[in-house]
Each structure stands twice: as structure tokens, then as C-alpha cells.
XYZ file of C-alpha atoms in Angstrom:
208
model
C -102.628 34.828 -55.315
C -104.293 33.502 -58.474
C -103.816 36.543 -60.683
C -105.942 35.151 -63.502
C -108.853 34.540 -61.138
C -108.452 38.010 -59.629
C -108.454 39.624 -63.070
C -111.501 37.631 -64.136
C -113.311 38.623 -60.961
C -112.521 42.315 -61.371
C -113.638 42.270 -65.002
C -116.889 40.568 -64.062
C -117.606 43.008 -61.236
C -116.539 46.182 -63.023
C -116.700 45.635 -66.796
C -116.658 49.330 -67.703
C -114.740 51.181 -64.980
C -114.479 54.940 -65.366
C -112.888 57.840 -63.541
C -115.355 59.018 -60.895
C -114.226 62.652 -60.963
C -116.414 64.825 -63.183
C -114.386 66.698 -65.783
C -114.527 68.033 -69.326
C -110.820 68.432 -70.037
C -107.303 68.011 -68.678
C -107.440 71.216 -66.635
C -110.623 70.209 -64.840
C -109.365 66.697 -64.114
C -106.047 68.017 -62.821
C -107.799 70.428 -60.455
C -110.314 67.809 -59.318
C -107.607 65.244 -58.614
C -105.625 67.715 -56.521
C -108.793 68.463 -54.555
C -109.508 64.755 -54.025
C -106.534 64.229 -51.703
C -107.886 62.996 -48.354
C -111.401 63.718 -49.568
C -113.942 61.811 -51.649
C -114.763 62.044 -55.328
C -118.402 62.624 -54.394
C -117.468 65.635 -52.309
C -115.159 66.996 -55.000
C -117.880 66.634 -57.639
C -120.156 68.764 -55.479
C -117.761 71.713 -55.411
C -116.234 71.701 -58.898
C -119.204 73.037 -60.922
C -119.175 76.359 -59.073
C -115.383 76.333 -58.915
C -114.992 75.923 -62.672
C -117.671 78.505 -63.341
C -115.597 81.028 -61.410
C -112.186 79.767 -62.582
C -112.757 78.213 -66.035
C -109.106 77.984 -67.058
C -105.547 78.132 -65.687
C -105.276 81.871 -66.327
C -108.315 82.623 -64.186
C -107.164 80.257 -61.449
C -103.655 81.709 -61.438
C -105.163 85.087 -60.571
C -107.331 83.755 -57.761
C -107.276 85.403 -54.359
C -106.645 82.594 -51.848
C -109.413 83.677 -49.474
C -111.937 83.713 -52.310
C -110.784 80.376 -53.695
C -111.110 78.790 -50.266
C -114.808 79.673 -50.203
C -115.307 77.256 -53.104
C -113.158 74.389 -51.803
C -113.497 74.555 -48.011
C -115.680 71.459 -47.789
C -113.063 69.158 -49.371
C -110.639 69.656 -46.475
C -107.018 70.807 -46.350
C -108.293 73.915 -48.099
C -105.365 76.201 -47.277
C -102.801 73.810 -48.731
C -105.000 72.961 -51.696
C -105.666 76.616 -52.496
C -101.938 77.341 -52.514
C -101.270 74.275 -54.675
C -103.996 75.144 -57.175
C -102.856 78.731 -57.604
C -99.225 77.644 -57.867
C -100.083 74.916 -60.350
C -102.145 77.251 -62.519
C -99.471 79.940 -62.424
C -96.857 77.465 -63.608
C -99.129 76.265 -66.401
C -99.515 79.845 -67.599
C -95.847 80.737 -67.224
C -94.235 77.550 -68.523
C -96.817 75.683 -70.612
C -98.825 78.365 -72.435
C -101.761 77.672 -70.137
C -101.999 74.032 -71.198
C -101.747 70.898 -69.067
C -98.621 68.992 -70.162
C -98.908 65.405 -71.342
C -95.618 64.191 -69.861
C -95.018 62.652 -66.463
C -91.894 64.711 -65.760
C -93.651 67.987 -66.535
C -96.749 67.088 -64.541
C -94.937 66.109 -61.349
C -92.979 69.367 -61.533
C -96.232 71.268 -60.951
C -97.148 72.358 -57.401
C -99.513 69.887 -55.747
C -98.939 67.167 -58.350
C -97.322 63.843 -57.466
C -97.325 60.580 -59.413
C -100.875 59.615 -58.447
C -102.347 62.813 -59.841
C -100.119 62.694 -62.908
C -101.142 59.100 -63.626
C -104.833 59.976 -63.321
C -104.464 62.754 -65.888
C -102.274 60.781 -68.285
C -104.527 57.725 -68.228
C -107.884 59.447 -68.454
C -107.072 62.313 -70.803
C -104.410 60.872 -73.095
C -104.980 57.141 -72.574
C -101.338 56.761 -71.626
C -100.170 54.204 -69.093
C -96.916 55.481 -67.655
C -97.645 54.244 -64.163
C -100.264 52.789 -61.834
C -102.538 55.076 -59.830
C -102.015 54.423 -56.116
C -104.509 56.045 -53.754
C -105.587 54.938 -50.284
C -108.009 52.341 -51.686
C -105.433 50.767 -53.963
C -102.790 50.781 -51.240
C -105.162 48.911 -48.943
C -106.345 46.401 -51.528
C -102.868 45.719 -52.881
C -101.768 44.745 -49.382
C -104.853 42.679 -48.536
C -104.683 40.870 -51.867
C -101.023 40.061 -51.310
C -99.900 42.034 -54.355
C -97.374 43.993 -52.300
C -95.799 44.097 -48.867
C -94.818 47.727 -49.290
C -96.424 50.720 -47.592
C -94.961 53.610 -49.582
C -96.961 54.641 -52.651
C -94.081 54.578 -55.129
C -93.033 51.076 -54.052
C -96.608 49.827 -54.208
C -96.876 51.332 -57.673
C -93.722 49.528 -58.742
C -95.098 46.184 -57.539
C -98.431 46.696 -59.291
C -96.698 47.742 -62.510
C -94.775 44.471 -62.456
C -97.933 42.471 -61.679
C -100.303 43.671 -64.389
C -99.768 44.144 -68.119
C -99.116 47.755 -69.105
C -102.275 47.938 -71.203
C -104.332 47.101 -68.100
C -102.886 49.607 -65.649
C -105.665 52.193 -66.013
C -108.404 49.558 -66.036
C -107.098 47.747 -62.967
C -106.598 51.053 -61.155
C -110.247 52.008 -61.669
C -111.462 48.532 -60.706
C -109.473 48.357 -57.488
C -110.589 51.848 -56.483
C -114.224 50.918 -57.071
C -113.863 47.697 -55.080
C -112.224 49.579 -52.233
C -115.086 52.053 -52.096
C -117.924 49.604 -52.491
C -116.745 46.464 -50.685
C -113.259 46.437 -49.164
C -113.664 49.212 -46.615
C -110.668 50.231 -44.524
C -112.305 49.510 -41.171
C -115.126 47.134 -42.000
C -114.420 45.168 -45.169
C -117.535 43.354 -46.379
C -115.824 39.999 -46.853
C -119.158 38.199 -46.444
C -120.421 39.675 -49.713
C -117.128 40.009 -51.572
C -117.054 38.269 -54.946
C -113.265 38.089 -54.671
C -113.325 36.271 -51.324
C -112.159 32.923 -52.710
C -109.059 34.398 -54.366
C -108.149 36.909 -51.652
C -105.555 35.913 -49.031
C -106.943 38.701 -46.807
C -103.518 39.755 -45.600
C -103.761 41.681 -42.348
C -107.389 40.739 -41.683
C -108.138 38.595 -38.669
C -111.555 37.323 -39.676
């Protein structure tokens, strides 16, 4: 893998990558990221306006009735688990953090429904802090196809990507790889014929 060529290609394709989840603050991004598990950002963005109108802050969400909350989030999937996680997360914010989203990795991953991926999203996009590398399904797939990792577990993939890219680029590369996974490098039908990274990609695991 020619890392310099890969980086140049990503920067050319996605010069201004941004988080695709609509949000106004740390609370909204935390909720949206929890909802995005095994869903799409597009779908999440459709449900969050009404959700945040009804539950505008952690205090309101902590008092939510699960059945009522599910009405707002049913379409994102896994709604029972996500409702429980959201209420638990909000309750812990109120009880332990004065209703504020913490800005530390250890405190974030202690919240219900929050693992390293979600914590990294919040830290990078709200506080511009690179404490890790976001690893979602798109990044897992691309990291393997690009030969950046041979691992399959998220934390090990994250470790490999953290050692591959400079710390200052972790958020940028995360956004770029996610965008490329959505737009070009599909899980089932990767569009290699129109991929601008074709010449630098070893296409690990792809037969054609």
C-alpha cells in the first residue's frame, strides 16, 4: 500500500469531509450516533428533528417512557435496545455529569450504549480531539480491502489505523473513508470500475 498516494487520493476526493449526522451540540450528536448503529445517517437524520423537539436535553430524555420514545425511533431499527440505551445514557448524564456530555473517553464509554466508536465521533466532532479512530462498518471494510489491517475486531482495526495515520489526521481520514465506503466501496458491489483509488488499492478479499 502506497500510503502517500492513498492520502492524496482521499484528499482530492473528499477535501472537506464532515460528520453526516445532523446535530447542534454534544447531546444531539451523542444521541444520533447511538441511533446510527446498524442504521444509516440519512435515516437517523429523518427522525432526530422530532425526537429532539420532544426530548431537547438529557433531563427530558432521562424521563422518557420507553413506549413513547420508541414511537420516534422505530424506523432506525433495534429500537427496544436503543430506547433503553438512550434513557440509561441520559439518566447517567443527569446523575453523574450535571446533565452535560463529558469530554473524556473514559467517561463517555462508561455511559450506556456508548462504545469507542461513538465516543470518538463525539470527541472529534465536538471538541476536535483525536483520542482514537472511528471504526464503523464502512471503515472496517475499507481498512481490510486497502490492506491497512488484517484484523476483524473493531478495537484491533482502530489500533492499526491509529498506527498508520498521523494523529492530527484521524478525524479527517475517518470521515473520508466513511464517505468512500458509502459512495463507492459498497459491501456487496464495490464500484471498482469508477474508483479513483483503484490504482493504489490492493483490493484484499475481492475476486475481480
